[in-house]
Coordinates of N, CA and C in Angstrom, one line a residue:
Chain I
X1 N 11.0 -5.8 18.8 CA 11.5 -5.3 17.3 C 10.4 -4.3 17.1
X2 N 10.7 -3.1 16.6 CA 9.8 -2.2 16.2 C 10.0 -2.2 14.7
X3 N 8.9 -2.4 14.3 CA 8.2 -2.3 12.9 C 7.4 -1.4 12.3
X4 N 7.9 -1.1 11.1 CA 6.6 -0.2 10.1 C 6.2 -0.9 9.2
X5 N 5.0 -1.0 9.5 CA 4.4 -1.8 8.5 C 3.6 -1.3 7.5
X6 N 3.9 -1.4 6.2 CA 3.6 -0.1 5.1 C 1.9 -1.3 4.6
X7 N 0.9 -0.4 4.1 CA -0.1 -1.3 3.3 C -0.7 -0.4 2.2
X8 N -1.1 -0.9 1.2 CA -0.8 -2.0 0.5 C 0.8 -2.5 -0.2
X9 N 1.4 -3.5 -0.2 CA 2.5 -3.9 -0.3 C 2.6 -3.6 -1.6
X10 N 1.7 -3.7 -2.9 CA 1.7 -3.4 -4.1 C 0.3 -2.5 -4.6
X11 N 0.3 -1.6 -5.4 CA -0.4 -1.0 -5.9 C -0.3 -0.8 -7.7
X12 N -1.5 -1.1 -8.3 CA -1.1 -0.6 -9.4 C -2.9 0.0 -9.7
X13 N -2.5 1.2 -10.7 CA -3.7 1.7 -10.7 C -3.7 2.6 -12.0
X14 N -4.9 3.5 -12.6 CA -5.1 4.0 -13.7 C -4.7 5.4 -13.2
X15 N -4.1 6.4 -14.9 CA -4.1 7.3 -14.3 C -5.2 7.9 -14.0
X16 N -5.1 9.1 -13.0 CA -6.4 9.7 -12.5 C -7.0 9.3 -11.3
X17 N -6.5 8.2 -11.0 CA -7.0 7.7 -9.6 C -6.6 8.2 -8.5
X18 N -7.0 7.8 -7.4 CA -6.7 8.4 -6.0 C -6.5 7.1 -5.5
X19 N -5.3 7.5 -4.4 CA -5.0 6.1 -3.6 C -4.0 6.8 -2.1
X20 N -4.1 5.6 -1.0 CA -3.8 6.0 0.1 C -3.0 5.0 0.3
X21 N -1.8 5.4 1.1 CA -0.9 4.5 1.5 C -0.7 4.5 2.9
X22 N -0.8 3.4 3.8 CA -0.7 3.6 5.3 C 0.9 2.8 5.8
X23 N 0.9 3.6 6.6 CA 2.7 2.8 7.7 C 2.1 3.1 9.1
X24 N 2.4 2.1 9.3 CA 1.6 1.5 10.6 C 2.6 1.3 11.8
X25 N 2.8 1.4 13.1 CA 3.4 0.9 14.1 C 2.9 0.9 15.4
X26 N 3.2 0.0 16.4 CA 2.8 -0.2 17.6 C 3.1 0.8 18.1
X27 N 4.5 1.1 18.0 CA 5.5 2.0 18.8 C 5.3 3.6 18.1
X28 N 5.9 4.8 19.5 CA 5.6 6.0 19.0 C 6.8 6.5 18.5
X29 N 6.4 7.2 17.1 CA 8.0 7.6 16.6 C 8.1 8.9 17.0
X30 N 9.3 9.9 17.3 CA 9.3 11.2 17.1 C 9.0 12.0 16.3
X31 N 8.9 11.1 15.1 CA 8.8 11.7 13.6 C 8.9 10.8 12.8
X32 N 8.2 11.2 11.5 CA 8.0 10.1 10.0 C 8.5 10.6 9.0
X33 N 9.6 10.1 8.4 CA 9.4 10.7 7.1 C 9.0 9.8 5.8
X34 N 8.8 10.4 4.8 CA 8.4 9.6 3.5 C 9.3 10.0 2.5
X35 N 9.5 8.7 1.9 CA 10.8 8.6 0.5 C 10.1 8.1 -0.3
X36 N 10.5 8.7 -1.8 CA 10.1 7.8 -3.0 C 11.4 7.1 -3.6
X37 N 11.4 6.3 -4.0 CA 12.8 5.4 -4.6 C 12.3 4.9 -6.0
X38 N 13.1 5.5 -7.2 CA 13.0 4.6 -8.4 C 14.1 3.6 -8.5
X39 N 14.0 3.0 -9.3 CA 14.8 1.7 -9.7 C 16.3 2.3 -10.0
X40 N 17.5 1.6 -8.8 CA 18.5 2.1 -9.3 C 18.9 3.3 -8.7
X41 N 18.4 4.1 -8.1 CA 18.4 5.2 -7.3 C 18.2 5.1 -5.7
X42 N 18.8 6.1 -5.2 CA 18.5 6.2 -3.7 C 17.6 7.0 -3.5
X43 N 16.6 6.4 -2.0 CA 15.7 7.2 -1.8 C 15.7 8.8 -1.9
X44 N 14.6 9.3 -2.2 CA 14.5 10.9 -2.0 C 13.5 11.1 -1.4
X45 N 14.0 12.3 -0.3 CA 12.9 12.3 0.7 C 11.7 13.4 0.3
X46 N 10.7 13.0 0.5 CA 9.5 14.0 0.2 C 8.8 14.6 1.7
X47 N 8.9 14.5 2.5 CA 8.2 15.5 3.5 C 8.6 14.7 5.1
X48 N 8.8 15.7 5.6 CA 8.9 15.0 7.2 C 7.6 15.5 8.1
X49 N 7.0 14.8 8.7 CA 5.8 15.0 9.7 C 6.5 14.7 11.5
X50 N 6.0 15.5 12.0 CA 6.5 15.8 13.4 C 5.9 15.7 14.4
X51 N 4.3 16.6 14.6 CA 3.8 16.9 15.4 C 2.4 15.7 15.3
X52 N 2.1 15.1 16.4 CA 0.7 14.2 16.0 C -0.5 15.1 15.3
X53 N -1.2 14.4 14.7 CA -2.3 15.2 14.2 C -2.1 16.0 13.0
X54 N -0.6 16.1 12.4 CA -0.3 17.0 11.5 C -0.4 16.5 10.0
X55 N -0.7 17.3 9.2 CA -1.0 17.4 8.0 C -0.2 18.2 7.0
X56 N 0.7 17.6 6.2 CA 1.2 18.5 5.2 C 1.3 18.0 3.6
X57 N 0.9 19.0 2.8 CA 0.6 18.7 1.4 C 1.9 19.3 0.8
X58 N 1.8 18.3 -0.8 CA 2.6 18.5 -1.3 C 2.3 18.5 -2.6
X59 N 1.8 19.4 -3.4 CA 1.0 19.4 -4.7 C -0.2 18.5 -4.4
X60 N -0.2 17.6 -4.8 CA -1.1 16.1 -5.0 C -1.0 15.2 -4.2
X61 N 0.4 15.3 -3.4 CA 0.2 14.5 -2.4 C -0.1 15.1 -0.9
X62 N -0.8 14.2 0.2 CA -1.1 14.9 1.4 C -0.2 13.6 2.4
X63 N 0.3 14.1 3.1 CA 0.5 13.4 4.5 C 0.3 13.9 5.9
X64 N -0.1 12.4 6.5 CA -0.8 12.7 8.0 C 0.4 12.2 8.8
X65 N 0.2 12.8 10.0 CA 0.7 11.9 11.1 C -0.5 11.6 12.2
X66 N -0.4 10.4 12.6 CA -1.1 10.2 13.5 C -1.5 11.3 14.7
X67 N -2.5 11.0 15.3 CA -2.3 11.8 16.9 C -1.5 11.3 17.7
X68 N -1.4 10.0 18.0 CA -0.4 9.1 18.5 C 1.3 9.0 18.6
X69 N 0.9 9.7 16.8 CA 2.5 9.2 16.1 C 2.7 8.0 16.5
X70 N 2.1 7.2 16.2 CA 2.3 5.8 15.7 C 1.9 5.2 14.4
X71 N 1.2 6.3 13.2 CA 0.7 5.9 12.1 C 1.0 7.0 11.2
X72 N 1.1 6.8 10.0 CA 1.0 7.7 9.4 C 0.5 7.4 7.7
X73 N 0.3 8.3 7.2 CA -0.5 8.3 5.5 C 0.0 8.9 4.7
X74 N -0.1 8.4 3.5 CA 0.2 9.6 2.2 C -0.6 9.0 1.3
X75 N -1.5 10.0 0.8 CA -2.7 10.4 -0.1 C -2.2 11.0 -1.1
X76 N -2.3 10.3 -2.4 CA -2.1 11.2 -3.7 C -3.4 11.2 -4.8
X77 N -3.5 12.2 -4.9 CA -4.7 12.6 -6.2 C -4.6 13.0 -7.4
X78 N -5.1 12.1 -7.9 CA -5.2 12.3 -9.5 C -3.9 11.8 -9.8
X79 N -3.7 10.2 -9.6 CA -2.4 9.9 -9.7 C -1.4 9.7 -11.2
X80 N -0.4 10.4 -11.5 CA 0.2 10.3 -12.7 C 1.3 9.2 -12.9
X81 N 1.3 8.7 -14.0 CA 2.9 7.9 -14.2 C 3.8 8.1 -13.7
X82 N 4.5 9.6 -13.5 CA 5.6 9.8 -12.7 C 5.1 9.7 -11.0
X83 N 4.2 9.4 -10.8 CA 4.2 8.8 -9.5 C 4.5 7.5 -9.0
X84 N 5.0 6.7 -9.9 CA 5.3 5.2 -10.4 C 6.7 5.3 -9.2
X85 N 6.7 4.5 -8.5 CA 8.0 4.4 -7.8 C 7.9 3.5 -6.4
X86 N 8.6 2.8 -5.6 CA 8.8 2.7 -4.0 C 8.4 3.8 -3.3
X87 N 7.6 3.6 -2.2 CA 7.4 4.4 -1.1 C 7.4 3.7 0.1
X88 N 8.5 4.8 0.6 CA 8.9 4.3 1.8 C 8.6 5.2 3.0
X89 N 7.9 4.7 4.3 CA 8.1 5.7 5.0 C 8.9 5.2 6.3
X90 N 9.7 6.0 7.2 CA 11.0 6.3 7.8 C 10.7 6.8 9.2
X91 N 11.4 6.5 10.3 CA 11.7 7.3 11.3 C 12.8 6.5 12.8
X92 N 12.8 7.6 13.5 CA 13.4 7.4 14.3 C 12.6 6.9 15.5
X93 N 12.6 5.5 16.3 CA 12.2 5.0 17.2 C 12.0 6.0 18.5
X94 N 13.2 6.6 19.0 CA 13.2 7.7 20.0 C 13.7 8.3 19.6
X95 N 13.4 9.4 20.4 CA 13.8 10.9 20.3 C 15.3 10.8 20.4
X96 N 16.3 11.3 19.3 CA 17.4 11.8 19.8 C 18.3 10.6 19.1
X97 N 17.9 9.8 18.6 CA 18.3 8.3 18.2 C 18.2 8.5 16.4
X98 N 19.3 8.4 15.8 CA 19.5 8.9 14.5 C 19.1 7.3 13.6
X99 N 18.9 6.5 14.2 CA 18.8 4.9 13.6 C 17.6 4.8 13.4
X100 N 17.1 5.0 11.9 CA 16.1 5.1 11.3 C 15.4 3.7 11.1
X101 N 14.2 3.3 11.3 CA 13.4 2.0 10.9 C 12.8 2.5 9.7
X102 N 13.0 1.3 8.6 CA 12.3 1.8 7.6 C 10.8 1.1 7.1
X103 N 10.1 1.4 6.5 CA 9.1 0.6 6.3 C 9.3 -0.4 5.4
X104 N 8.3 -1.4 5.8 CA 8.0 -2.4 4.2 C 8.3 -2.1 3.0
X105 N 7.7 -0.6 2.8 CA 7.7 -0.3 1.3 C 6.4 -0.7 0.3
X106 N 5.8 0.4 -0.2 CA 4.7 0.2 -1.2 C 4.9 0.5 -2.7
X107 N 5.3 -0.7 -3.5 CA 5.5 -0.5 -5.0 C 4.1 0.2 -5.6
X108 N 4.0 1.3 -6.2 CA 3.0 2.1 -7.0 C 3.5 2.3 -8.4
X109 N 2.5 1.6 -9.1 CA 2.6 1.5 -10.7 C 1.4 2.7 -11.2
X110 N 1.7 3.4 -11.5 CA 0.5 3.8 -12.5 C 0.7 4.1 -13.6
X111 N -0.7 3.2 -14.3 CA -0.6 3.3 -15.9 C -1.3 4.3 -16.6
X112 N -0.8 4.5 -17.5 CA -1.0 5.9 -18.5 C -2.8 5.1 -19.1
Chain N
X1 N 19.1 22.2 -1.4 CA 19.0 21.5 -0.3 C 20.5 20.4 0.2
X2 N 20.1 19.5 0.8 CA 21.5 19.1 1.1 C 21.4 17.7 0.4
X3 N 22.7 17.5 -0.1 CA 23.2 16.5 -1.0 C 24.1 15.4 -0.7
X4 N 24.1 13.9 -0.7 CA 24.7 13.1 -0.3 C 25.1 12.7 -1.9
X5 N 26.4 12.3 -1.8 CA 27.3 12.2 -3.1 C 27.4 10.5 -3.0
X6 N 27.3 9.1 -3.4 CA 28.0 7.8 -3.3 C 28.3 7.6 -4.4
X7 N 29.7 7.2 -4.3 CA 30.4 6.5 -5.8 C 30.9 5.2 -5.4
X8 N 30.9 4.3 -6.2 CA 30.9 4.4 -7.7 C 28.9 4.2 -7.8
X9 N 28.7 4.2 -9.0 CA 27.1 3.7 -9.2 C 27.0 2.4 -9.4
X10 N 27.7 1.9 -10.0 CA 27.9 0.7 -10.1 C 29.1 0.0 -10.4
X11 N 29.2 -1.1 -9.9 CA 30.7 -1.8 -9.7 C 30.3 -3.4 -10.1
X12 N 31.3 -3.9 -10.9 CA 31.6 -5.3 -11.3 C 32.8 -5.5 -11.1
X13 N 33.4 -6.7 -10.4 CA 33.9 -7.4 -9.7 C 34.2 -8.9 -9.8
X14 N 35.4 -9.2 -9.7 CA 35.7 -10.8 -9.6 C 35.7 -11.0 -8.1
X15 N 34.7 -12.1 -8.0 CA 34.6 -13.3 -6.9 C 36.7 -13.0 -6.4
X16 N 36.2 -12.4 -4.6 CA 37.6 -12.8 -4.1 C 38.5 -11.1 -3.8
X17 N 37.9 -10.1 -4.9 CA 38.4 -9.3 -5.1 C 37.8 -7.9 -3.2
X18 N 38.4 -6.7 -3.6 CA 37.5 -6.2 -2.5 C 36.7 -4.6 -3.2
X19 N 36.1 -4.7 -2.9 CA 35.4 -3.2 -3.5 C 34.8 -2.0 -2.6
X20 N 35.7 -1.1 -2.6 CA 35.5 0.2 -1.7 C 33.9 1.0 -2.3
X21 N 33.0 1.5 -1.2 CA 32.1 2.9 -2.0 C 32.2 4.1 -0.7
X22 N 32.1 4.7 -1.6 CA 32.0 6.5 -0.8 C 31.2 6.9 -0.4
X23 N 31.3 7.6 0.8 CA 30.0 8.5 0.4 C 30.0 9.7 1.3
X24 N 29.7 10.8 0.7 CA 30.1 12.0 0.9 C 29.4 13.0 1.3
X25 N 29.0 13.7 2.4 CA 27.9 14.7 2.5 C 28.5 15.7 1.8
X26 N 27.7 16.5 0.9 CA 28.4 18.0 0.3 C 28.4 19.1 0.9
X27 N 27.1 19.1 1.3 CA 27.1 20.3 2.0 C 26.7 20.7 3.4
X28 N 26.8 19.6 4.3 CA 26.6 19.5 5.7 C 27.5 18.6 6.4
X29 N 27.9 18.7 7.2 CA 28.5 17.5 8.2 C 27.9 16.6 8.7
X30 N 28.4 15.5 8.9 CA 27.4 14.4 9.0 C 28.3 13.2 10.2
X31 N 28.2 13.8 11.7 CA 28.9 12.9 12.1 C 28.2 11.5 12.3
X32 N 27.7 11.4 11.9 CA 26.7 9.7 11.7 C 25.9 9.6 10.1
X33 N 26.8 8.6 9.7 CA 25.9 8.1 8.3 C 25.7 6.6 8.8
X34 N 25.1 6.3 7.6 CA 24.2 4.8 7.7 C 24.6 3.9 6.6
X35 N 24.7 2.8 6.8 CA 24.6 1.9 5.2 C 23.7 0.7 5.4
X36 N 23.5 0.8 4.0 CA 21.9 0.2 3.9 C 22.5 -1.2 2.6
X37 N 21.5 -2.3 2.8 CA 21.8 -3.0 1.6 C 20.1 -3.1 1.5
X38 N 20.1 -3.2 0.0 CA 18.4 -3.3 -0.6 C 18.5 -4.2 -1.6
X39 N 17.6 -5.5 -1.5 CA 17.7 -6.5 -2.7 C 16.6 -6.0 -3.3
X40 N 16.3 -6.7 -4.8 CA 15.4 -6.0 -5.7 C 13.7 -6.1 -5.0
X41 N 12.9 -4.9 -5.1 CA 12.0 -4.9 -4.7 C 12.0 -5.0 -3.5
X42 N 12.8 -4.5 -2.4 CA 12.3 -5.0 -1.4 C 12.7 -3.5 -0.3
X43 N 12.6 -3.4 0.9 CA 12.9 -2.0 1.5 C 14.3 -2.0 1.6
X44 N 14.7 -1.0 2.3 CA 16.4 -1.1 2.7 C 16.3 -2.1 4.2
X45 N 17.5 -2.5 4.4 CA 17.9 -3.1 5.5 C 19.3 -2.6 6.0
X46 N 19.0 -2.1 7.6 CA 20.2 -1.3 7.9 C 21.5 -2.4 8.1
X47 N 22.6 -1.9 7.8 CA 23.6 -3.2 7.7 C 24.6 -2.2 9.0
X48 N 24.5 -0.9 9.3 CA 25.9 -0.5 10.2 C 25.6 1.0 10.3
X49 N 25.9 1.6 11.5 CA 26.1 3.1 11.7 C 27.3 3.1 11.5
X50 N 28.1 4.3 10.9 CA 29.0 4.8 11.0 C 29.4 6.2 11.5
X51 N 30.4 6.1 12.6 CA 30.2 7.4 13.4 C 31.8 8.0 13.2
X52 N 31.7 9.1 12.8 CA 32.8 9.8 12.5 C 34.0 9.7 13.8
X53 N 35.0 8.9 13.8 CA 36.1 9.3 14.5 C 36.0 7.8 15.5
X54 N 35.0 7.1 15.4 CA 35.1 5.8 16.6 C 34.4 4.8 15.4
X55 N 35.0 3.5 15.7 CA 34.4 2.2 15.4 C 33.0 2.4 15.0
X56 N 32.2 1.8 13.5 CA 31.0 1.6 13.5 C 30.4 0.5 14.0
X57 N 28.9 0.8 14.3 CA 28.3 -0.2 15.0 C 27.7 -1.2 14.2
X58 N 27.5 -2.2 14.1 CA 26.9 -3.2 12.8 C 25.9 -3.7 13.6
X59 N 24.7 -3.9 12.8 CA 23.7 -4.7 12.8 C 23.7 -6.1 13.1
X60 N 22.9 -6.7 14.0 CA 22.9 -8.0 14.2 C 23.2 -8.9 12.7
X61 N 24.1 -10.2 12.7 CA 24.2 -10.6 11.8 C 25.0 -10.2 10.4
X62 N 25.4 -9.0 10.6 CA 26.2 -8.2 9.3 C 27.3 -8.7 10.3
X63 N 28.7 -9.2 9.4 CA 29.2 -9.6 9.4 C 30.8 -8.2 9.4
X64 N 31.5 -7.6 10.4 CA 32.2 -6.6 10.3 C 33.3 -7.0 9.6
X65 N 33.8 -7.6 9.6 CA 35.0 -8.4 8.7 C 34.8 -8.4 7.6
X66 N 33.5 -8.6 7.0 CA 33.4 -8.6 5.8 C 32.9 -7.4 5.0
X67 N 32.2 -6.4 5.9 CA 31.8 -5.3 5.4 C 32.7 -4.2 6.3
X68 N 33.5 -3.3 5.7 CA 34.4 -2.8 6.7 C 34.3 -1.3 6.6
X69 N 33.9 -0.3 7.6 CA 33.5 1.0 7.5 C 34.5 1.8 7.9
X70 N 34.5 2.8 7.5 CA 35.7 3.9 7.9 C 35.2 5.3 7.8
X71 N 35.3 6.0 8.7 CA 34.6 7.5 8.9 C 35.2 8.3 9.2
X72 N 36.1 8.6 8.3 CA 37.7 9.1 8.7 C 37.6 11.0 8.9
X73 N 36.1 11.3 8.7 CA 35.8 12.7 8.4 C 34.5 13.1 8.6
X74 N 34.3 14.5 8.5 CA 32.7 14.6 9.0 C 32.2 14.8 7.7
X75 N 32.6 14.5 6.6 CA 31.8 14.3 5.1 C 32.0 13.0 4.6
X76 N 32.6 12.3 5.2 CA 33.1 11.0 4.0 C 33.2 9.6 5.0
X77 N 32.4 8.6 5.0 CA 32.2 7.6 5.1 C 32.2 6.4 3.9
X78 N 33.5 5.6 4.2 CA 33.7 4.7 3.3 C 33.3 3.2 3.8
X79 N 32.7 2.2 2.7 CA 32.3 0.6 3.0 C 33.1 -0.1 2.2
X80 N 33.8 -1.1 2.4 CA 34.5 -2.0 1.6 C 34.2 -3.1 2.2
X81 N 33.5 -3.6 0.8 CA 33.2 -5.1 0.6 C 34.4 -6.3 0.5
X82 N 34.8 -6.8 1.5 CA 36.3 -7.6 1.3 C 35.8 -9.1 0.7
X83 N 36.7 -9.5 0.1 CA 36.7 -10.7 -0.3 C 35.4 -10.9 -0.8
X84 N 34.8 -10.4 -2.1 CA 33.4 -10.3 -2.3 C 33.2 -11.7 -3.2
X85 N 32.0 -12.2 -2.9 CA 31.3 -12.8 -3.3 C 30.1 -13.1 -4.2
X86 N 29.6 -13.9 -5.1 CA 28.4 -13.4 -5.7 C 27.1 -13.2 -5.1
X87 N 27.2 -13.8 -3.4 CA 26.3 -13.6 -2.8 C 26.0 -12.3 -2.0
X88 N 27.1 -11.6 -2.3 CA 27.4 -10.0 -2.1 C 27.0 -9.3 -2.8
X89 N 26.5 -9.7 -4.0 CA 25.6 -8.8 -5.0 C 24.8 -8.2 -4.6
X90 N 24.3 -7.0 -4.6 CA 23.5 -6.1 -4.2 C 23.5 -4.3 -4.6
X91 N 22.1 -3.8 -4.1 CA 22.4 -2.7 -4.3 C 22.6 -1.8 -2.4
X92 N 23.9 -1.3 -3.1 CA 24.1 -0.7 -1.1 C 23.8 0.9 -1.1
X93 N 23.0 1.2 -0.3 CA 22.9 2.7 0.0 C 23.4 3.3 1.0
X94 N 23.9 4.4 1.0 CA 24.6 5.3 2.3 C 23.5 6.3 2.7
X95 N 23.4 6.8 3.6 CA 22.4 8.0 4.3 C 23.5 8.5 5.1
X96 N 22.9 10.2 5.1 CA 24.0 10.9 6.0 C 22.3 11.7 6.6
X97 N 23.0 11.6 8.3 CA 22.3 12.6 9.3 C 22.3 14.0 9.2
X98 N 21.6 14.9 8.6 CA 21.9 16.6 8.8 C 21.2 16.8 10.4
X99 N 22.0 16.7 11.2 CA 21.5 16.8 12.4 C 20.6 18.5 13.0
X100 N 21.2 19.3 12.6 CA 20.6 20.5 12.7 C 19.2 20.5 12.2
X101 N 19.0 20.2 11.1 CA 18.0 20.0 10.6 C 16.6 18.6 10.8
X102 N 17.3 18.1 11.6 CA 16.5 16.6 12.0 C 16.2 15.8 10.5
X103 N 17.0 15.8 9.6 CA 16.5 15.0 8.1 C 17.8 14.3 8.0
X104 N 17.0 12.4 7.1 CA 18.1 12.0 6.5 C 18.3 12.1 5.0
X105 N 19.5 12.1 4.5 CA 19.6 12.4 3.5 C 20.4 11.1 2.6
X106 N 19.8 10.5 1.5 CA 20.1 9.2 1.1 C 21.2 9.8 -0.4
X107 N 22.1 8.8 -0.3 CA 23.4 8.7 -1.7 C 22.4 8.0 -2.8
X108 N 22.9 7.7 -4.1 CA 22.0 7.4 -5.3 C 22.4 5.9 -5.3
X109 N 23.0 5.5 -4.3 CA 23.0 4.1 -4.2 C 24.3 3.6 -5.0
X110 N 25.0 2.2 -4.9 CA 25.8 1.5 -5.6 C 25.5 0.1 -6.1
X111 N 25.4 -0.1 -7.2 CA 24.9 -1.5 -7.6 C 26.3 -2.2 -7.9
X112 N 26.1 -3.0 -7.1 CA 27.7 -4.3 -6.9 C 27.2 -5.6 -7.6
X113 N 27.7 -6.1 -8.6 CA 27.7 -7.3 -8.9 C 29.2 -8.3 -8.5
X114 N 28.8 -9.4 -8.4 CA 30.3 -10.0 -8.4 C 29.9 -11.1 -9.0
X115 N 31.1 -11.5 -9.6 CA 31.0 -12.3 -10.8 C 31.9 -13.8 -10.2

């Protein structure tokens, strides 16, 4: 069974701090997506990374895809209370399949 | 950007009744949609893959007679929870695959509470 393990599982930090969330697998993914989900809502797509070693920035969020396409990270600079939510990585385990596997999730709480 | 509409957002029903949840892709055609279940503070669990014009494929452990899926058009998939029981109470989310752009977009979810 292919899994996407995220760490940490929970994270509570003060406003202004930096943090990194990791998404790891033993399998190769053709792409990985990162989502943020707030309570009672569906996940919202943040970014898609496709190329090994790729780095994408979205304001204070920096996403990186591992060279071997087995892992990814999300770094948030100067976290704000609005960043609070459940962060999920997901991706198709095989190129051409649309059945995404989801990571175990990282629940982030940013305190004002 | 692409939008997926899910309806209703929440539903409360009596045990034994059936509940239908709709998932629509609003500005793209989706030959493949997915249905997930999410328990509180947990990640999404894939229940089934909905294929336009053909039978849905269910994940191991998901009862196909309990969770009926119909994907009659390129923009609409429905999930019917039949003879619902309290243990079926959960947050159900659909997603639709935007194939040309290789992206997966999610509905806003449906909170089902079975009394």
